[in-house]
Structure formats: structure tokens, C-alpha cells
CSV table of C-alpha atoms in Angstrom, one decimal:
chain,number,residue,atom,x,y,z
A,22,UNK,CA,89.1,43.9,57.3
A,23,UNK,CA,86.3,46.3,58.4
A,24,UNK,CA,83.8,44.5,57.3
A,25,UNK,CA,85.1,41.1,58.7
A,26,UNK,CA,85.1,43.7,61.7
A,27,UNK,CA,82.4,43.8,61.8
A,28,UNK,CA,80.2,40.3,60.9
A,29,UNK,CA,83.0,39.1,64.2
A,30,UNK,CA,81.8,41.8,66.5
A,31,UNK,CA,77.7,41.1,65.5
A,32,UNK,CA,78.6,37.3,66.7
A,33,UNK,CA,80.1,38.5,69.3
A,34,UNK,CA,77.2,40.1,70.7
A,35,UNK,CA,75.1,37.1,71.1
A,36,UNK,CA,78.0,35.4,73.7
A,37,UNK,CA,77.2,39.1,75.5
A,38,UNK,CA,73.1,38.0,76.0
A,39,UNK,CA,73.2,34.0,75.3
A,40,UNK,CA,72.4,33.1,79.3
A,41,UNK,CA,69.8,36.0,80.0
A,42,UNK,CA,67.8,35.1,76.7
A,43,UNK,CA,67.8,31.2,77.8
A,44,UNK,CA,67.3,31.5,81.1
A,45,UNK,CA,63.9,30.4,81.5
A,46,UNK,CA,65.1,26.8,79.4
A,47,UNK,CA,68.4,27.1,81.8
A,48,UNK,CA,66.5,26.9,85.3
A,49,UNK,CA,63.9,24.6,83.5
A,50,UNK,CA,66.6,22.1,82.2
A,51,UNK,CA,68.9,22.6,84.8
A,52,UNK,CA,66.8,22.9,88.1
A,53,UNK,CA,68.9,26.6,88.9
A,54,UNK,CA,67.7,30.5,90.6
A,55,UNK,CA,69.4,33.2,90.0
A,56,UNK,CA,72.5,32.0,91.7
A,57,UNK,CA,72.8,29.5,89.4
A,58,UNK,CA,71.7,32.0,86.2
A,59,UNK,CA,74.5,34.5,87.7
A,60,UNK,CA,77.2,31.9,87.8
A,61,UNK,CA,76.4,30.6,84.3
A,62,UNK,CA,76.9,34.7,82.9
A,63,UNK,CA,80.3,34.9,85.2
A,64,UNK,CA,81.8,31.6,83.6
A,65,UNK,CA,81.1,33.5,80.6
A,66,UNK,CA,82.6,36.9,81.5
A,67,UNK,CA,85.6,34.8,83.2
A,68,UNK,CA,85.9,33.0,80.2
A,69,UNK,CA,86.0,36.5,77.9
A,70,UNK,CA,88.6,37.9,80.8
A,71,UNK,CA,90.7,35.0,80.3
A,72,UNK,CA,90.6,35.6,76.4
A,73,UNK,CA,91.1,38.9,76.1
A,74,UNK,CA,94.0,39.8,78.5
A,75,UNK,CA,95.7,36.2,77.4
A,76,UNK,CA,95.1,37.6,73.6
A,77,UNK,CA,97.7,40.9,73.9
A,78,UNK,CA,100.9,39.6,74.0
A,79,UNK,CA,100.5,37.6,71.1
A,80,UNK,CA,98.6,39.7,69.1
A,81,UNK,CA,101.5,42.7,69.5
A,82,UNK,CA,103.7,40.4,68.7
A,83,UNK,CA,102.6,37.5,65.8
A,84,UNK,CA,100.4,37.1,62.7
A,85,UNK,CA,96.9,38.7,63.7
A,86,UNK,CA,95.0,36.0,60.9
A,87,UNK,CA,95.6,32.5,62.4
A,88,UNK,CA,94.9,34.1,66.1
A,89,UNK,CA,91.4,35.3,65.1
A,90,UNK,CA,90.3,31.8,63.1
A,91,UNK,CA,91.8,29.8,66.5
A,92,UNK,CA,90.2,32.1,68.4
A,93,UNK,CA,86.7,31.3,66.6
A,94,UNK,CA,86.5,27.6,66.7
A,95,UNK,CA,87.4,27.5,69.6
A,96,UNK,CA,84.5,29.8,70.7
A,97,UNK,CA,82.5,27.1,68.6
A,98,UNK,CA,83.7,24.4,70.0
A,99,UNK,CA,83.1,25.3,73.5
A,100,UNK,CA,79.5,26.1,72.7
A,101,UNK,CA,78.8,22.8,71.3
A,102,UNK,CA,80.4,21.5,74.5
A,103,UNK,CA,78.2,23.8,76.3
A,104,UNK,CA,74.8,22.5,74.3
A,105,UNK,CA,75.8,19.0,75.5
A,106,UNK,CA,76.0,19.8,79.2
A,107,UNK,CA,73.7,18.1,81.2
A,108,UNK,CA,74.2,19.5,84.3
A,109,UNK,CA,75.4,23.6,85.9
A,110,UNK,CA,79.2,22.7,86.0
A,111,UNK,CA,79.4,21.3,82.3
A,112,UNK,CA,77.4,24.2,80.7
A,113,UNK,CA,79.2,26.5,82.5
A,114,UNK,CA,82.8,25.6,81.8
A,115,UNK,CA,81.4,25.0,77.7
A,116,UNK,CA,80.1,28.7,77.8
A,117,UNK,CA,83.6,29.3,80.1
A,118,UNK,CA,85.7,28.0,76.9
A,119,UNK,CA,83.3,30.0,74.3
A,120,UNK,CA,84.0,32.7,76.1
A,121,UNK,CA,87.8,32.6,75.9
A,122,UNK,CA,87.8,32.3,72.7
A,123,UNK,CA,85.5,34.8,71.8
A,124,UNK,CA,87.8,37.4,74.6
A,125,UNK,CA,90.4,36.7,72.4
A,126,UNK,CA,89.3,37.6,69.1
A,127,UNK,CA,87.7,40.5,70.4
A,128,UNK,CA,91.0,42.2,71.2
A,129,UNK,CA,92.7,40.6,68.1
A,130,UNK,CA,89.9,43.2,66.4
A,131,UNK,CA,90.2,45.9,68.7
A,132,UNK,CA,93.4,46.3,68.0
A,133,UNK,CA,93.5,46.0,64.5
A,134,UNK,CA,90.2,49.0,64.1
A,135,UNK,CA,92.2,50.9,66.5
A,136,UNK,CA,95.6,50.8,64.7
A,137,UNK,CA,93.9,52.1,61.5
A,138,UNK,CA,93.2,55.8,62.9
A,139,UNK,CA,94.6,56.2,66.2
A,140,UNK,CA,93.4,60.0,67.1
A,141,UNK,CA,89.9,58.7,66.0
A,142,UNK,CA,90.1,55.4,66.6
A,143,UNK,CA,86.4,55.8,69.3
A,144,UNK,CA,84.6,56.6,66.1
A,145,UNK,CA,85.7,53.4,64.5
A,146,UNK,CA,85.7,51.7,67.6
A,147,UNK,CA,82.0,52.8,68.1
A,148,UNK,CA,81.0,51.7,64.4
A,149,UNK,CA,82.2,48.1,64.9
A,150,UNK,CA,80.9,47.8,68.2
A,151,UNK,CA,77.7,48.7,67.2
A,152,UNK,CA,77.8,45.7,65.2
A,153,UNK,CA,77.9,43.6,68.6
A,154,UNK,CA,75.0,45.5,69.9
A,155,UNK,CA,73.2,44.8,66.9
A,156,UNK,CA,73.8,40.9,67.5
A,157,UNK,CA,72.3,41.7,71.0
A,158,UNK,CA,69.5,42.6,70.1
A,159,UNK,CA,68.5,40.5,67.6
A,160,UNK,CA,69.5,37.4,69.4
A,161,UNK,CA,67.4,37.6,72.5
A,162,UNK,CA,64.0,36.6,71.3
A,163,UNK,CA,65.5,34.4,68.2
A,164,UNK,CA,67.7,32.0,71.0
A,165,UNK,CA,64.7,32.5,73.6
A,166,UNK,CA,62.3,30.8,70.7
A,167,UNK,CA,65.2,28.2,70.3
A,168,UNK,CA,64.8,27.6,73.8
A,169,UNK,CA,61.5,26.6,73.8
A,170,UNK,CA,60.4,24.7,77.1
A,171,UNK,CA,64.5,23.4,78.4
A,172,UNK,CA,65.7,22.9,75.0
A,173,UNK,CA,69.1,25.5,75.8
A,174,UNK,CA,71.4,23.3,74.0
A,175,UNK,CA,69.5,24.7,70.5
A,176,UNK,CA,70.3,28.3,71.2
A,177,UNK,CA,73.7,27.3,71.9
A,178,UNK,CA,74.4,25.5,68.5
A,179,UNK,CA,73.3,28.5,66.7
A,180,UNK,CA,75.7,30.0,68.5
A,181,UNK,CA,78.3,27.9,67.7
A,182,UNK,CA,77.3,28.2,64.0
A,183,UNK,CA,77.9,31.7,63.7
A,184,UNK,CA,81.2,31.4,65.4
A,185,UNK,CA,82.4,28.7,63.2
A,186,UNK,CA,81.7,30.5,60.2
A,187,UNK,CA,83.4,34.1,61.1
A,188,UNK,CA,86.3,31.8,62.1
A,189,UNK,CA,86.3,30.4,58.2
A,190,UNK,CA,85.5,33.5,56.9
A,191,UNK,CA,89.0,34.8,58.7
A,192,UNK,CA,90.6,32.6,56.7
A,193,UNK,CA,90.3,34.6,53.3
A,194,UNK,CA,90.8,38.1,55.2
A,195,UNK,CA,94.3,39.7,55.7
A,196,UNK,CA,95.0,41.7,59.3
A,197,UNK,CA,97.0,44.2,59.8
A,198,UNK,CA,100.7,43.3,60.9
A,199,UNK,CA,102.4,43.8,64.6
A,200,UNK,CA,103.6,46.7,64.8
A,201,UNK,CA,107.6,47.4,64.7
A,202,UNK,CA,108.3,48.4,68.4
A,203,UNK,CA,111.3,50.4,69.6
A,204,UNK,CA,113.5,49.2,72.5
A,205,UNK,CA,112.0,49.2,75.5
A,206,UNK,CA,113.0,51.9,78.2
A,207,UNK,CA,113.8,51.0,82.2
A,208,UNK,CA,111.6,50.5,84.4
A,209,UNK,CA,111.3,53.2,86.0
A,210,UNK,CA,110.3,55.1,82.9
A,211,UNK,CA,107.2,53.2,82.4
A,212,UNK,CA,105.9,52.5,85.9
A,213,UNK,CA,104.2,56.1,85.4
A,214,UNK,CA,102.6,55.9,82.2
A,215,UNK,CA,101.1,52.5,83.1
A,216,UNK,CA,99.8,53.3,86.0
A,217,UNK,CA,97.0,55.2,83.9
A,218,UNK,CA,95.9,52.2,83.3
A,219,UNK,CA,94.3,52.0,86.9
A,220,UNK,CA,91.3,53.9,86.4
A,221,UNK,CA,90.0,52.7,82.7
A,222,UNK,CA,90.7,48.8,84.8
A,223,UNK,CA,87.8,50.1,87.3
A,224,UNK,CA,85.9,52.0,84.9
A,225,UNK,CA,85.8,49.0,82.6
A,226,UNK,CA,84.7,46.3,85.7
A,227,UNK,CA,82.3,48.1,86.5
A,228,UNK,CA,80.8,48.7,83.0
A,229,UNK,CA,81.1,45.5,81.8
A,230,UNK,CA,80.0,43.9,85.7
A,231,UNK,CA,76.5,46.6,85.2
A,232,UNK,CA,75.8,45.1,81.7
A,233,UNK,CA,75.8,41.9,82.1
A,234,UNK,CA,74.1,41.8,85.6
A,235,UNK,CA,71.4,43.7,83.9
A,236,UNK,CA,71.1,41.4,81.0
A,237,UNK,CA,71.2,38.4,83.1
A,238,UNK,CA,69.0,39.1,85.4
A,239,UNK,CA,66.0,41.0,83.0
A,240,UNK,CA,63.6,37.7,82.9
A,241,UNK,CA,63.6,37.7,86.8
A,242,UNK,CA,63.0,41.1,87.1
A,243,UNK,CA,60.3,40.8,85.0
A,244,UNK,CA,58.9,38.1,87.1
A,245,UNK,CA,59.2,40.1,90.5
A,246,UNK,CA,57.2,42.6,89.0
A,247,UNK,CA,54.3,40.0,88.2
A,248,UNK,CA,55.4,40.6,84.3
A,249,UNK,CA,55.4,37.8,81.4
A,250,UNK,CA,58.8,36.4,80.6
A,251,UNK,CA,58.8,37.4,77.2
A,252,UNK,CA,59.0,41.5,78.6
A,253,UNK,CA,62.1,40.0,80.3
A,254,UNK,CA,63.5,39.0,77.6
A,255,UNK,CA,62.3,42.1,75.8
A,256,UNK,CA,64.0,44.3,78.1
A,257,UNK,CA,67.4,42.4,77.2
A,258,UNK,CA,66.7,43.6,73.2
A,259,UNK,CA,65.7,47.0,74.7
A,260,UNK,CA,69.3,47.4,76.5
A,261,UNK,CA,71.1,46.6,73.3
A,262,UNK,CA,68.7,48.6,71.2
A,263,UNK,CA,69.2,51.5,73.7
A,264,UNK,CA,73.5,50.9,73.4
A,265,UNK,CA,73.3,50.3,69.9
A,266,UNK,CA,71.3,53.7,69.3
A,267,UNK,CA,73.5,55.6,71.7
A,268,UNK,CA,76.6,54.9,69.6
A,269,UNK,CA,75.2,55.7,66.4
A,270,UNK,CA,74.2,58.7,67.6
A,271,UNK,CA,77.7,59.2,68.5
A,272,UNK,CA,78.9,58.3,65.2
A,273,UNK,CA,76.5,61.2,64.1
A,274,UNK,CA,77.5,63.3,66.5
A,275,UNK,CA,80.9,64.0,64.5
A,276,UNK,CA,82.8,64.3,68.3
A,277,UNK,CA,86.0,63.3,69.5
A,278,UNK,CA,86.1,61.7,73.1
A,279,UNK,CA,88.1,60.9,76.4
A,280,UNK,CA,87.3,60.3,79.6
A,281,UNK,CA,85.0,62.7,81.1
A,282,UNK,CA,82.4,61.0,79.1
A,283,UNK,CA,82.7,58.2,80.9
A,284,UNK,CA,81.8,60.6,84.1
A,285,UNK,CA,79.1,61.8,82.3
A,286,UNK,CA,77.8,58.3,81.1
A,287,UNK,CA,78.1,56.8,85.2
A,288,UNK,CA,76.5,60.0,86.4
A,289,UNK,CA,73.4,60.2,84.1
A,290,UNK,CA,73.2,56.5,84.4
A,291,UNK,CA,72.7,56.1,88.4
A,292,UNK,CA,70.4,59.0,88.0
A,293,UNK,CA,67.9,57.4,85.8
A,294,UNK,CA,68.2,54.0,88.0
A,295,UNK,CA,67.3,56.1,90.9
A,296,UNK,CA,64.5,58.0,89.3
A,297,UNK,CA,63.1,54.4,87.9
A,298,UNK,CA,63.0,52.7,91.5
A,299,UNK,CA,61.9,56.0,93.5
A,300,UNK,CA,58.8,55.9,90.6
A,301,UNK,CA,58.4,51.9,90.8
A,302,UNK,CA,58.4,52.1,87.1
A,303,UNK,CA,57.0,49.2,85.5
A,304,UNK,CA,57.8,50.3,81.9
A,305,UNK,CA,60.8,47.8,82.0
A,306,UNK,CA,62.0,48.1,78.3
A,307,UNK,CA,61.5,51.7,78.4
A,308,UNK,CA,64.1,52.1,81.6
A,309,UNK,CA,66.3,49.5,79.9
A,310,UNK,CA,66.6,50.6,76.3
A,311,UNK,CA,67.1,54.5,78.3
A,312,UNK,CA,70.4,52.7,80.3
A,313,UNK,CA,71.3,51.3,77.5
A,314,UNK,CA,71.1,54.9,75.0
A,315,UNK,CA,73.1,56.2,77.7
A,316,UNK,CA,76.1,53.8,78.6
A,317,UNK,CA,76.3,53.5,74.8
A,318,UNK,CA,79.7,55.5,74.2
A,319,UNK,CA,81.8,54.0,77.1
A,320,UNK,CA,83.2,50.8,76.2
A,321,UNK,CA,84.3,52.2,72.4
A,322,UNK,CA,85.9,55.2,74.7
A,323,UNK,CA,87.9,53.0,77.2
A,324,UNK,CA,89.6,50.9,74.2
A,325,UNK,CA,90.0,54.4,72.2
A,326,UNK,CA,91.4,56.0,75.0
A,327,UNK,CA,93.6,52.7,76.2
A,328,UNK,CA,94.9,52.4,72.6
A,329,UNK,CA,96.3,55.9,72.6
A,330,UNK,CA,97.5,56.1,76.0
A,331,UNK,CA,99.7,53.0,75.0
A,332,UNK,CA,101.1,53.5,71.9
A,333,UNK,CA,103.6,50.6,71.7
A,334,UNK,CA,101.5,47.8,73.8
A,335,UNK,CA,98.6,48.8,72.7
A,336,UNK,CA,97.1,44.9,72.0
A,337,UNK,CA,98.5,44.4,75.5
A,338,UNK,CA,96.8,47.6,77.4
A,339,UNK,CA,93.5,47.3,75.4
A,340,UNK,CA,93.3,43.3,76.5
A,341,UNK,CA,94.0,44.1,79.8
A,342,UNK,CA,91.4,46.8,80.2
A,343,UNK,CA,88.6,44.3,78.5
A,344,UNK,CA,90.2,41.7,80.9
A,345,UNK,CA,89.5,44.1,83.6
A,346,UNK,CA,85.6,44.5,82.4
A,347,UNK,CA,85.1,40.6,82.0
A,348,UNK,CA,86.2,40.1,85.5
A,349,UNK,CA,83.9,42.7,86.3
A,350,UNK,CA,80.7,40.9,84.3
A,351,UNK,CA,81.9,37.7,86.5
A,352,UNK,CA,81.9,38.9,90.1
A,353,UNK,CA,78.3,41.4,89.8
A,354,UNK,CA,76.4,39.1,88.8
A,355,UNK,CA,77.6,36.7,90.8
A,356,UNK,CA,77.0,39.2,93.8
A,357,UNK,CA,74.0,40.1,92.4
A,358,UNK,CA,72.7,36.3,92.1
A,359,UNK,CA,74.0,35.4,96.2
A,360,UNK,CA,72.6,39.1,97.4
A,361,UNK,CA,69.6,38.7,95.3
A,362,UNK,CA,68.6,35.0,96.5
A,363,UNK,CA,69.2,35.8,100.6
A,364,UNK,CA,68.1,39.2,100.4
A,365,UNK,CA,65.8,40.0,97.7
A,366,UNK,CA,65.5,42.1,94.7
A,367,UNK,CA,66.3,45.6,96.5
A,368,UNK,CA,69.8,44.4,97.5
A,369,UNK,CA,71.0,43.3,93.5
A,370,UNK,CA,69.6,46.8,92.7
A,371,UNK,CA,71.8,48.4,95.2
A,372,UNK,CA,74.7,47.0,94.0
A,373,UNK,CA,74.0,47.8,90.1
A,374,UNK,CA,73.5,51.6,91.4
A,375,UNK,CA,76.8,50.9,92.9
A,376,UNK,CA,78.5,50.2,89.6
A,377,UNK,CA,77.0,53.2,87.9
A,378,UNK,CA,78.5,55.2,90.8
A,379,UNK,CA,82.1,53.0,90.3
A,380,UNK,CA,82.1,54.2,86.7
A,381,UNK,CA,81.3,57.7,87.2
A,382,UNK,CA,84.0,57.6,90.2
A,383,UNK,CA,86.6,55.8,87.6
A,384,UNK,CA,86.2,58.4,84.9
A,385,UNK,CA,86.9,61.1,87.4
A,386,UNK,CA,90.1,59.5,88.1
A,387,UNK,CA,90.9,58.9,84.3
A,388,UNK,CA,90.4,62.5,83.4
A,389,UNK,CA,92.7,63.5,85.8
A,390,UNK,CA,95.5,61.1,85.3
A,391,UNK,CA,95.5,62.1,81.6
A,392,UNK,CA,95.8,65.9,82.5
């Protein structure tokens, strides 16, 4: 099961980088800016949303195998769709399908790492994740060369590939069962403990909203800084690489986790973005794979923490909170497309340090709920 864990999760993470590393074959085929870029990453994180809150229920409740393989082909299938598209509104409810799919067998596998070792669960957590940020950063410049000139729909059928087969290879893997849950108390009695979900929902939107702004916009950074398009999609690699290396150090590490690390994570991380534009840095791979080494721990911390805060809905908390994080990854970049088209480059930044801030902010909040 771990190891199917895994393989899903390293598919996974080429949904998280599949617009930024096509974009150039995106606004070539498609005639789009970054309005058009950002709304193509929000169908996906809307899509993802949709999947993963949608997923709970079921997945505290029914058999976890036929979930995950549905949840893969139909990932797949909305790929393909997406490859075929010939216009904004047809790629972008393909990649909004893909998306849904994949949200939903990503909590189907939260859940079932998390249920293994609950006091520990952020260790495991961070292992398999690692596997997505391993996907994201391998994918970037394979899909970019799959993009040559407009050709997007390539890069998406690779895609689509690797879904379909972790969706076959489900078939011969067992998950872990529902868990038994006891009778549930009034009202009343739960309203409390669930409204600790409050702050991990910011925390995650405006991780999850930060990441994929960044990833989606890294080629036209690149560009306003008079750089070639393949340190763009560089940088993209570098943010993985930087995540990826920040959990396995983690992993190292030997440490247990809550949510003062996400404090830590949103604090450190607005600091460097405000060291990098005071300095004009132009090292863009270097600041990214640094965000990156840095945000590394939070999203394995917010389902760790989620899943032991809610014991007895814990497919249904952890879906929500990932929910929470893909609405998140649709409405920054979104923002940051309109702000960034009307207003320039200065004003997406602004609202990226904003969500650094939000995090920081959120984490705050969390520590203190659970105290």
C-alpha cells in the first residue's frame, strides 16, 4: 500500500506543475497572457478542491480500492479531454475534470498513510509526499520538451498515461478499511472541536494558493526579467527540488510536528521574498528552490495535524482542509493573473508576500486553538 503510495502521489505531482511547464505551448496554441495561464492553473486547483472535499465522506465510509482506481481514470480521462481542447474553455474544464479526480485520490491516500501511525502520521505523510514533489520536478522540463512550439496536448497525454496506469495498478493493491465509528454525539458537543478546523482551512489556501501562483507564473517571470524561458521553467523544477529536499530533511530530522511550524515556515518564507525583491535578485532558481526548502514541511503538517485533531472523520477533515488549499491554488492565481495584466509584475508579488503572511498568521491561530 505504501509503495502504491507512493507511485500515486509521484503522478500526482505532475497535475501540481502541468500548466506552468506548458505555458509557453499554452499561450502559443491558445492565443492566452497570464490571465488566461492563471485561469487554466485555477480550473485545475478548482478541479483538485472539488475532488478532494467531495472524496471524505465516501472514503470514511466505503471500500477505499474501487474509489482510488475511479478516481484515476477519471483523472485520465479528463486529460485526454484536455489534450483535445482547442480552445481556453475546453482545456480548462479537461484539466478541471483531471483535477477532480486526482483531488480525490489524493485524500483516499491521505487518509489511508495517515491511519497507519496516527501520532507520527507527518513523517509518513512527508515520505509520500515527497514522492509528489519528486514528480514536480522531473516533469517540468520533460512536459516542456513535449510541448515543443503549441503542441500542449502531448504533455497532457503523458499525463494521462501515468494516471491510467496507477489507476490499474490499484486494482491489485488492498486499502485499508473504514474505520468502525462510534455514535455520533449532539451537536453541540462537536461544534467546538470543529471549529479547529478554521485555521489549518486558511493555512492551507493560502499554501496551496502561494504554490501554485508561483509555479504558474515562473516562465513569465523569467521573461520580465529579460530571462530565457527554459530558466522559467527551471525555476518550477527548482521549487519542487527545494520542497522535495525540505521534507527529506525533515524525515532526517527524526522530529515530531504541529503547528507552530507552520508559523515558522510563513515567517521565514515572506522574509526571504522580501530580501529577494529589495536585492532585485536575478538568481531565479536559486530564490525558488530556497521557497521551496522552506515551505517544504507544511502541507504533510496540516493533513498530520487535521488527521489527529479528527479522529473519527478524519477522511472528512483532511478532504476538507485540502479542499480548502485547492480553492486557495484557484483564486491566487487567478488574482495574481487579473492584478498582474492591469498592474504589472509588482502587484502579483504583493499578493504572494500576502499569502506567506496569511500562512504565518493561520499557524498562529492553529497553535493556539490546539492549546
Amino acid at each position: 500500500m505504501l509503495l502504491l503510495a507512493h507511485l500515486g502521489f509521484l503522478v500526482f505531482g505532475t497535475i501540481l506543475v502541468v500548466v506552468g511547464s506548458t505555458q509557453s505551448a499554452l499561450a502559443a496554441g491558445l492565443g492566452i497572457g497570464l490571465e488566461g495561464t492563471g485561469g487554466l492553473a485555477a480550473a485545475v486547483s478548482l478541479g483538485l478542491g472539488i475532488g478532494v472535499v467531495s472524496a471524505g465522506p465516501p472514503t470514511d465510509r466505503w471500500p477505499r480500492r474501487p474509489l482510488f482506481v475511479m478516481a484515476a481514470l477519471v483523472a485520465s480521462l479528463g486529460l485526454v479531454f484536455a489534450a483535445m481542447g482547442s480552445n481556453v474553455w475546453q482545456v480548462g474544464l479537461g484539466l478541471g475534470v483531471a483535477g477532480a479526480g486526482a483531488g480525490f485520490f489524493e485524500t483516499i491516500l491521505n487518509t489511508v498513510v495517515a491511519e497507519l501511525d496516527p501520532p507520527r502520521a507527518e513523517r509518513r505523510l512527508a515520505s509520500v509526499h515527497s514522492a509528489a514533489t519528486a514528480g514536480a520536478v522531473a516533469a517540468p522540463p520533460l512536459l516542456a520538451m513535449l510541448a515543443e512550439g503549441d503542441a500542449f496536448g502531448a504533455a497532457f497525454l503523458a499525463c494521462a498515461a501515468a494516471f491510467g496506469l496507477v489507476g490499474l495498478l490499484g486494482l491489485a493493491v488492498p486499502l485499508s478499511a473504514p474505520p468502525v465509528t462510534k455514535t455520533e454525539a449532539p451537536t453541540g458537543a462537536v461544534a467546538g472541536p470543529w471549529l479547529g478546523l478554521l485555521p489549518l482551512l486558511v493555512a492551507s489556501a493560502a499554501y496551496v494558493g502561494f504554490e501554485t501562483a508561483l509555479t504558474a507564473f515562473a516562465p513569465a517571470l523569467a521573461a520580465a526579467q529579460q530571462l530565457p524561458p527554459a530558466q522559467g521553467v527551471g525555476a518550477i523544477s527548482a521549487l519542487w527540488l527545494g520542497l522535495l529536499l525540505g521534507r527529506i530533511a525533515f524525515l532526517l530530522s527524526g522530529r515530531s510536528a504541529g503547528a507552530s511550524w507552520l508559523a515558522g515556515a510563513g515567517l521565514l518564507a515572506t522574509l526571504l521574498l522580501g530580501v529577494g525583491l529589495a536585492l532585485e535578485v536575478r538568481a531565479l532558481a536559486l530564490g525558488f528552490g530556497a521557497l521551496g526548502f522552506v515551505l517544504g514541511i507544511v502541507f504533510p503538517v496540516l493533513i498530520a495535524v487535521t488527521a489527529r485533531r479528527f479522529p473519527e472523520r478524519r477522511a472528512t477533515a483532511v478532504g476538507l482542509v485540502a479542499g480548502a488549499g485547492a480553492l486557495g491554488g484557484a483564486l491566487v492565481p487567478w488574482l495574481g493573473g487579473v492584478v498582474g495584466d492591469r498592474a504589472g509584475l509588482p502587484g502579483t508579488w504583493a499578493i504572494l508576500i500576502g499569502c506567506c503572511l496569511l500562512l504565518a498568521l493561520a499557524g498562529l491561530w492553529a497553535r493556539r486553538r490546539a492549546s
